[in-house]
mmCIF file of C-alpha atoms (C1' of nucleotides) in Angstrom:
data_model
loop_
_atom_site.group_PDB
_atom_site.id
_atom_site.type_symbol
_atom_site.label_atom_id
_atom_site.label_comp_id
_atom_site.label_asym_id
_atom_site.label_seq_id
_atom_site.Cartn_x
_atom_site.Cartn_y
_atom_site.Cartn_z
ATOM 1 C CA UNK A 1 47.004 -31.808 6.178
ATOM 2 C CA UNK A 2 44.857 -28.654 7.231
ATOM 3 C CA UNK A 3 41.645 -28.194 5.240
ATOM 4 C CA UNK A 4 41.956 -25.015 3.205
ATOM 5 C CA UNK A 5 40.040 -22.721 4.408
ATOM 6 C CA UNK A 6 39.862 -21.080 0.985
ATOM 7 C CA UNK A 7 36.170 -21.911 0.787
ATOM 8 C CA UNK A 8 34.835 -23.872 4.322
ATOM 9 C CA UNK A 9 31.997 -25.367 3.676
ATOM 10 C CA UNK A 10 29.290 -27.411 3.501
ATOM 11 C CA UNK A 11 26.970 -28.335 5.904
ATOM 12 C CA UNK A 12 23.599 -29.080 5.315
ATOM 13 C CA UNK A 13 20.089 -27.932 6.831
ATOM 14 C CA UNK A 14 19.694 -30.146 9.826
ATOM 15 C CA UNK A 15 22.118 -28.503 11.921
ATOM 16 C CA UNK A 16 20.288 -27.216 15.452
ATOM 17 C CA UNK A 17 18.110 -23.891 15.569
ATOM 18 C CA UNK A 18 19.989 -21.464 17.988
ATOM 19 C CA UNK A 19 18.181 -21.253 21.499
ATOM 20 C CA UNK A 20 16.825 -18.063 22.146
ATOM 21 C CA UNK A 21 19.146 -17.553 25.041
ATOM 22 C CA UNK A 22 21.804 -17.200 22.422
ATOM 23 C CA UNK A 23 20.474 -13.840 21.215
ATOM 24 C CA UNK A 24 19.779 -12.540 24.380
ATOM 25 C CA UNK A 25 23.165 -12.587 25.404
ATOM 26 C CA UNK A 26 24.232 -8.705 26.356
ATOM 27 C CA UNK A 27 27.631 -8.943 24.614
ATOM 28 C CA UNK A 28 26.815 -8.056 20.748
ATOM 29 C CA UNK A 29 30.235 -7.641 19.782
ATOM 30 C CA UNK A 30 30.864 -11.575 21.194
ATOM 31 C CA UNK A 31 27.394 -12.640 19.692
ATOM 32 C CA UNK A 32 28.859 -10.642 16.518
ATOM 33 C CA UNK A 33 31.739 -12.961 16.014
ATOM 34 C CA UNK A 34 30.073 -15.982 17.248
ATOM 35 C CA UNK A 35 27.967 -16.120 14.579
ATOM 36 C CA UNK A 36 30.579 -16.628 12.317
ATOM 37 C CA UNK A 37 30.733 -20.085 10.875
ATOM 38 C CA UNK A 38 26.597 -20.469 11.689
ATOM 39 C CA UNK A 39 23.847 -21.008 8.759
ATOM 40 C CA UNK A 40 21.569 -18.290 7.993
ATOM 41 C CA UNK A 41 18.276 -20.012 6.424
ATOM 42 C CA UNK A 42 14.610 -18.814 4.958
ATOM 43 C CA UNK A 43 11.810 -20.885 3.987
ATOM 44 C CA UNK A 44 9.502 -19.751 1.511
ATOM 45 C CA UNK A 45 6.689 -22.252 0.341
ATOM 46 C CA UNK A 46 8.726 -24.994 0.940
ATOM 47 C CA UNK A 47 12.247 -23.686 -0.812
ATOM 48 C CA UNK A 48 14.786 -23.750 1.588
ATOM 49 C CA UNK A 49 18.080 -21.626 0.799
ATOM 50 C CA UNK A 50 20.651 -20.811 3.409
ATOM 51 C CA UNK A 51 24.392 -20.316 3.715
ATOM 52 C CA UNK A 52 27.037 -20.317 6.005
ATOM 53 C CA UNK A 53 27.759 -16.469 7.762
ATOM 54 C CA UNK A 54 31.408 -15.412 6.867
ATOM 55 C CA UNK A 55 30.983 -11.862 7.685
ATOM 56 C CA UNK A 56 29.006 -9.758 10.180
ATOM 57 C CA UNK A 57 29.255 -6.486 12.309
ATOM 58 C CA UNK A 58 28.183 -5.165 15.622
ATOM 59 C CA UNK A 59 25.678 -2.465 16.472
ATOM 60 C CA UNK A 60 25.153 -0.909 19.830
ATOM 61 C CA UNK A 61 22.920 2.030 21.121
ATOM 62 C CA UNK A 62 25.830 3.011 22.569
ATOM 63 C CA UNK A 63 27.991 4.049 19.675
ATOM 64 C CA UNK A 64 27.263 6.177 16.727
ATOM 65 C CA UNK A 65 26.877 3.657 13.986
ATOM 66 C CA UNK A 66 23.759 1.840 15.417
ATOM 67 C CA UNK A 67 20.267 3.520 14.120
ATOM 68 C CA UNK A 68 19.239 3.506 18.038
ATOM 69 C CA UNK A 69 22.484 5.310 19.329
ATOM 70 C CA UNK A 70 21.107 7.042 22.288
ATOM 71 C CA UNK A 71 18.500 5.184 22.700
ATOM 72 C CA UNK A 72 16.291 6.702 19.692
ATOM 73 C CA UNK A 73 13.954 4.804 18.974
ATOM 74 C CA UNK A 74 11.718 5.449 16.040
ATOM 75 C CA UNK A 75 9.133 3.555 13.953
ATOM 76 C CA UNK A 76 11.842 2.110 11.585
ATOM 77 C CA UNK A 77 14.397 0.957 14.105
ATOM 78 C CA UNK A 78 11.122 -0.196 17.201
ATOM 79 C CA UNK A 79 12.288 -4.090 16.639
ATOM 80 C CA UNK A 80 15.486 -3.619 18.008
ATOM 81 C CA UNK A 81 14.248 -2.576 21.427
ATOM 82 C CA UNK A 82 12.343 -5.752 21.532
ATOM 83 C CA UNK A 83 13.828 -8.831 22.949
ATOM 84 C CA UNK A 84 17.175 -10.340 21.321
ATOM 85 C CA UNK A 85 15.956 -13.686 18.727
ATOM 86 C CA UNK A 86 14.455 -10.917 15.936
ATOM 87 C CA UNK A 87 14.834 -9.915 12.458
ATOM 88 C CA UNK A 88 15.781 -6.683 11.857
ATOM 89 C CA UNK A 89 15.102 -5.864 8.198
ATOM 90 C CA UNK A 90 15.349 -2.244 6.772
ATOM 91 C CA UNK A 91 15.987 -0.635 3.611
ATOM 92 C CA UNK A 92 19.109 1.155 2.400
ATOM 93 C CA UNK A 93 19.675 3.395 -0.258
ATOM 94 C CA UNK A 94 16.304 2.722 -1.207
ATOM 95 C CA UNK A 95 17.108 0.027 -3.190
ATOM 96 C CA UNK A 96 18.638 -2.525 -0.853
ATOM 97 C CA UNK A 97 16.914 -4.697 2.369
ATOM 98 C CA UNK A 98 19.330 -4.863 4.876
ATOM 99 C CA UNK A 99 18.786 -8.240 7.394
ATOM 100 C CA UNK A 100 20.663 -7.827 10.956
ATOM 101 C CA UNK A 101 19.892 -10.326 13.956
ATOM 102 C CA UNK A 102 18.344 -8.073 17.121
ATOM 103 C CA UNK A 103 20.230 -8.903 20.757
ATOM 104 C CA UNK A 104 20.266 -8.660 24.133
ATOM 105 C CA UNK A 105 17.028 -8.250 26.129
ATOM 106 C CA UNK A 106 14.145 -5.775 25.746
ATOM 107 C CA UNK A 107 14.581 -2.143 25.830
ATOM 108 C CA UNK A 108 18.117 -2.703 24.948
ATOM 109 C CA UNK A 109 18.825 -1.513 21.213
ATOM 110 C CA UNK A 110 21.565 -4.055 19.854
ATOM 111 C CA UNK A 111 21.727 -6.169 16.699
ATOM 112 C CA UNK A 112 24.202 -7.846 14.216
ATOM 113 C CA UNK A 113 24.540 -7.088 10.714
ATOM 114 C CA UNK A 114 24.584 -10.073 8.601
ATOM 115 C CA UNK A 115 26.644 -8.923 5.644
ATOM 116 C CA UNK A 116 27.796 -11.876 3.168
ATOM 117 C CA UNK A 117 26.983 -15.699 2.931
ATOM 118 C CA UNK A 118 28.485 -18.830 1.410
ATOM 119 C CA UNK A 119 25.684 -20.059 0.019
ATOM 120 C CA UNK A 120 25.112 -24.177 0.536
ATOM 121 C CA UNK A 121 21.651 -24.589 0.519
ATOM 122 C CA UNK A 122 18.685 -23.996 -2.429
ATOM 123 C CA UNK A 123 21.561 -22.240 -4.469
ATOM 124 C CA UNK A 124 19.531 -23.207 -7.458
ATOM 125 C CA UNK A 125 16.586 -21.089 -6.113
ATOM 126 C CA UNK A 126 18.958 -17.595 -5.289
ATOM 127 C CA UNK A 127 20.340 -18.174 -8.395
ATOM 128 C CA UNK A 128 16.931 -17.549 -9.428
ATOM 129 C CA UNK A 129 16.682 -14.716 -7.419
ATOM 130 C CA UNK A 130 19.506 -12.901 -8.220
ATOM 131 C CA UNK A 131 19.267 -12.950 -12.009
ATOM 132 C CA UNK A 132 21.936 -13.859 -13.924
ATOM 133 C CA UNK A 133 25.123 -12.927 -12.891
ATOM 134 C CA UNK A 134 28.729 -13.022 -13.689
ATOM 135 C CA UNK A 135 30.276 -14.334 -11.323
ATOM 136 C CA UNK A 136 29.119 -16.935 -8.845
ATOM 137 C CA UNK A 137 31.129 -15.087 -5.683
ATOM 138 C CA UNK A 138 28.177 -12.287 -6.397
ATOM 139 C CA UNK A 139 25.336 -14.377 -5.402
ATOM 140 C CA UNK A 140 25.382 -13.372 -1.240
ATOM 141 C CA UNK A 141 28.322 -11.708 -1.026
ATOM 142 C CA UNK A 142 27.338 -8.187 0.594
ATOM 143 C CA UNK A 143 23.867 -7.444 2.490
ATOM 144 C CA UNK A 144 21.985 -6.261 0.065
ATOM 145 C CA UNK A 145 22.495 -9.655 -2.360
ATOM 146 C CA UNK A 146 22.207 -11.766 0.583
ATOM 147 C CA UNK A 147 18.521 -10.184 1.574
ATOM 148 C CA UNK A 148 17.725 -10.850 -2.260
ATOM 149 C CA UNK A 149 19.120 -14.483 -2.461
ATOM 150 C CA UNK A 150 17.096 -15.888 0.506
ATOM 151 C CA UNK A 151 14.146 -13.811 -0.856
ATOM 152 C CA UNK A 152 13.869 -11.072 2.392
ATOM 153 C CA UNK A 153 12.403 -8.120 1.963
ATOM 154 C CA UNK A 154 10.326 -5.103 4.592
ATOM 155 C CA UNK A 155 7.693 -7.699 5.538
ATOM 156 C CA UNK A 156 10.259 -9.590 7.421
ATOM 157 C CA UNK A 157 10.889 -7.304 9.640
ATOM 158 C CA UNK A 158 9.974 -8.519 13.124
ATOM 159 C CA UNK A 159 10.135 -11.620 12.393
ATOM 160 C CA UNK A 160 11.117 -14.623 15.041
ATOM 161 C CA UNK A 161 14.014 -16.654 14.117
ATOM 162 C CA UNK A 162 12.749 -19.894 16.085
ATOM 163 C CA UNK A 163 10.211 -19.791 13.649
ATOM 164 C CA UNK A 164 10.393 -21.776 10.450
ATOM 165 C CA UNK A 165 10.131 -18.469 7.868
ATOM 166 C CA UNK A 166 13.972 -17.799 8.469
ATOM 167 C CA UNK A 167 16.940 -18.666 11.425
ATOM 168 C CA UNK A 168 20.205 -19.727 12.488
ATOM 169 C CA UNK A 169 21.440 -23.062 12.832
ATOM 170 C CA UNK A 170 24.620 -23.954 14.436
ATOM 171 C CA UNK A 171 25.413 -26.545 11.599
ATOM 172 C CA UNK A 172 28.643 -27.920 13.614
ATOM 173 C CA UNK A 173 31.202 -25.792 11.400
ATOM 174 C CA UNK A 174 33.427 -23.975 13.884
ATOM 175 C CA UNK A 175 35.781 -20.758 12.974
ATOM 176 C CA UNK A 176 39.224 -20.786 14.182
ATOM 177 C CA UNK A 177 39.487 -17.648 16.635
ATOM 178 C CA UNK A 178 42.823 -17.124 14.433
ATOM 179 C CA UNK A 179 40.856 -17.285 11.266
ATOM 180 C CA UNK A 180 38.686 -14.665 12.423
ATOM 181 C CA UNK A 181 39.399 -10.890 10.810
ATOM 182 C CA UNK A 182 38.668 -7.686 12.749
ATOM 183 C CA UNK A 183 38.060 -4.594 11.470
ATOM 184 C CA UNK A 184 36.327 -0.955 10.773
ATOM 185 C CA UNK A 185 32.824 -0.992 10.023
ATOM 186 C CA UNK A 186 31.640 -0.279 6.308
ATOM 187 C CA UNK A 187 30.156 2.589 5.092
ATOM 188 C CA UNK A 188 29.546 4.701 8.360
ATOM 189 C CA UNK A 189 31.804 7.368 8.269
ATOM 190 C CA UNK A 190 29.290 9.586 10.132
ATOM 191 C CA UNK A 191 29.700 7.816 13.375
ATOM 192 C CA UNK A 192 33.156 9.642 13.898
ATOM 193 C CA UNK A 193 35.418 8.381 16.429
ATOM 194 C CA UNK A 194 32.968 5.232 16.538
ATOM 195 C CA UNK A 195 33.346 4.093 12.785
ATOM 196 C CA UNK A 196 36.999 3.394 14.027
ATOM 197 C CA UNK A 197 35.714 0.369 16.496
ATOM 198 C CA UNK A 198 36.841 -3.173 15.303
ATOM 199 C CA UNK A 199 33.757 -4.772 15.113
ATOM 200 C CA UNK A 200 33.537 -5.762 11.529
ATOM 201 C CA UNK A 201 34.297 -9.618 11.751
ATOM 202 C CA UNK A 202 34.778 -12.245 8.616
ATOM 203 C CA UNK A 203 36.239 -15.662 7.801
ATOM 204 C CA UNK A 204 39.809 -15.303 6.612
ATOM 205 C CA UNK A 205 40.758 -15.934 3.099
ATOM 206 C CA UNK A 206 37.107 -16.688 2.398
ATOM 207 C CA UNK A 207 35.825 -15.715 -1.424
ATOM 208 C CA UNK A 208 32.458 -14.892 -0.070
ATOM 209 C CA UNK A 209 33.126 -12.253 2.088
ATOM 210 C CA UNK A 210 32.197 -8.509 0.073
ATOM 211 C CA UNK A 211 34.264 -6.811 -1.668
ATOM 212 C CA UNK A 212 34.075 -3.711 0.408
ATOM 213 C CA UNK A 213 36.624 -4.576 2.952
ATOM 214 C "C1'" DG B 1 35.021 5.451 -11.744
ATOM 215 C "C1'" DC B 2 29.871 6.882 -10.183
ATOM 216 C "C1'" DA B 3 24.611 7.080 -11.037
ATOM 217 C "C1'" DA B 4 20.445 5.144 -9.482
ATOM 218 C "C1'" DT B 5 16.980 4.858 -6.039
ATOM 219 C "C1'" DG B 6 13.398 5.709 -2.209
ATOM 220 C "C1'" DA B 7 12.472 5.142 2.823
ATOM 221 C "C1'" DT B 8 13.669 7.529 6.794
ATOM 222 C "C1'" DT B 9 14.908 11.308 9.554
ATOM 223 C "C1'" DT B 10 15.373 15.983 10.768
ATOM 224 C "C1'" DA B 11 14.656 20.678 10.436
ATOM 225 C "C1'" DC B 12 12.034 23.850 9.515
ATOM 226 C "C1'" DT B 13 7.106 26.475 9.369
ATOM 227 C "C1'" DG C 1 2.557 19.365 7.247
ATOM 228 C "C1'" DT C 2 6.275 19.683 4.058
ATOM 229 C "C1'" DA C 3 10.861 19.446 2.129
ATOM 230 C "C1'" DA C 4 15.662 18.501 1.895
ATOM 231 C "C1'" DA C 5 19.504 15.849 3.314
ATOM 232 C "C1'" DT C 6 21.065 11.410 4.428
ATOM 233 C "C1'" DC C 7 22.228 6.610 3.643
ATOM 234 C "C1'" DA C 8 24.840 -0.614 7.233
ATOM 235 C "C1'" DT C 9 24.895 -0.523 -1.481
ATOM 236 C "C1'" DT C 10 24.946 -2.415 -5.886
ATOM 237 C "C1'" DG C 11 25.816 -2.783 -10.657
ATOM 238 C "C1'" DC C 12 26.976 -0.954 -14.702
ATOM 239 C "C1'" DC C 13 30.314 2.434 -17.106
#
DNA sequence: GCAATGATTTACT
DNA sequence: GTAAATCATTGCC
């Protein structure tokens, strides 16, 4: 009988810390959907909270959408022309952090936007967080309540992820390629022709995945 | 449905 | 140096 996939969880935190190499990888679109079915975590004091990454998206210099298309680089988006393995964290709308993974090697401006969670680990504590809310699908699912679950705001910017502040664990979970959607980007109509690329990736049939696609 | 919210960028002088 | 437009969203109406 196939496990639903309805909700896929739950692993717990002792899965392995992704190598470096992983980030470094030149492929951000691959890296993208790769991290699919992988376990985001922070540690703050000693609270641990974490969740498994349902849905992502790809950002590359070379395409309109990325804050470094062209090769910009300016004081806000510096971190992603460091080597792959970094946090990313900026804010949007001024009201919301934003937390993408940076890739590929130095001098070249990708990362992965981390945009929804199912939360497994310290829910008790981003429950906290988050303030009371009506619905328990709310708690990570979309960037900006992720960012505020696992307690990530500006200051994290920069930071390592084979650190023990906040990573990725491969927690043995692994997404069927067919349970993999691909699609358009959210909320960069700007980019023109590129807000059309398919590289918007989430966990089929998942609850946690936002609402905006 | 749409207002709130403020950092960042860009386009000027 | 200054100002206006922009924005990878959320939450409340």
């Amino acid at each position: 009988m196939p496990k639903s996939n309805h909700s896929i969880i739950t692993a717990n935190a002792s899965g392995l810390k992704l190598p470096e190499s992983f980030y470094l990888g030149t492929n951000v679109v691959r890296i993208a959907r790769e991290l699919l079915g992988k376990s985001l975590y922070t540690r703050i004091d000693d609270t641990v909270t974490g969740g498994t990454i349902v849905e992502t998206e790809a950002y590359s210099w070379k395409e309109r959408g990325c804050h470094a298309y062209d090769n910009r680089k300016t004081a806000r988006n510096a971190v992603m022309f460091g080597p792959g393995g970094h946090a990313y964290v900026y804010m949007c709308y001024g009201i919301h952090f934003l937390f993408n993974v940076v890739t590929n090697t130095a001098e070249t401006a990708d990362a992965v936007l981390i945009r929804a969670l199912e939360p497994h680990t310290g829910v008790a504590a981003m429950e906290e967080r988050r303030g009371k809310l009506t619905n328990r699908f709310h708690l990570t699912s979309g960037p900006g309540k992720l960012t505020r679950a696992l307690g990530i705001d500006r200051l994290w910017n920069g930071a390592s992820l084979q650190q023990d502040k906040v990573w990725i664990a491969d927690d043995g979970l692994r997404i069927r390629r067919s349970d993999i959607v691909a699609g358009p980007r959210i909320g960069i109509d700007y980019a023109g022709e590129d807000a059309l690329l398919p590289w918007r990736f989430s966990v089929r049939g998942n609850p946690w995945v936002s609402k905006a696609g």
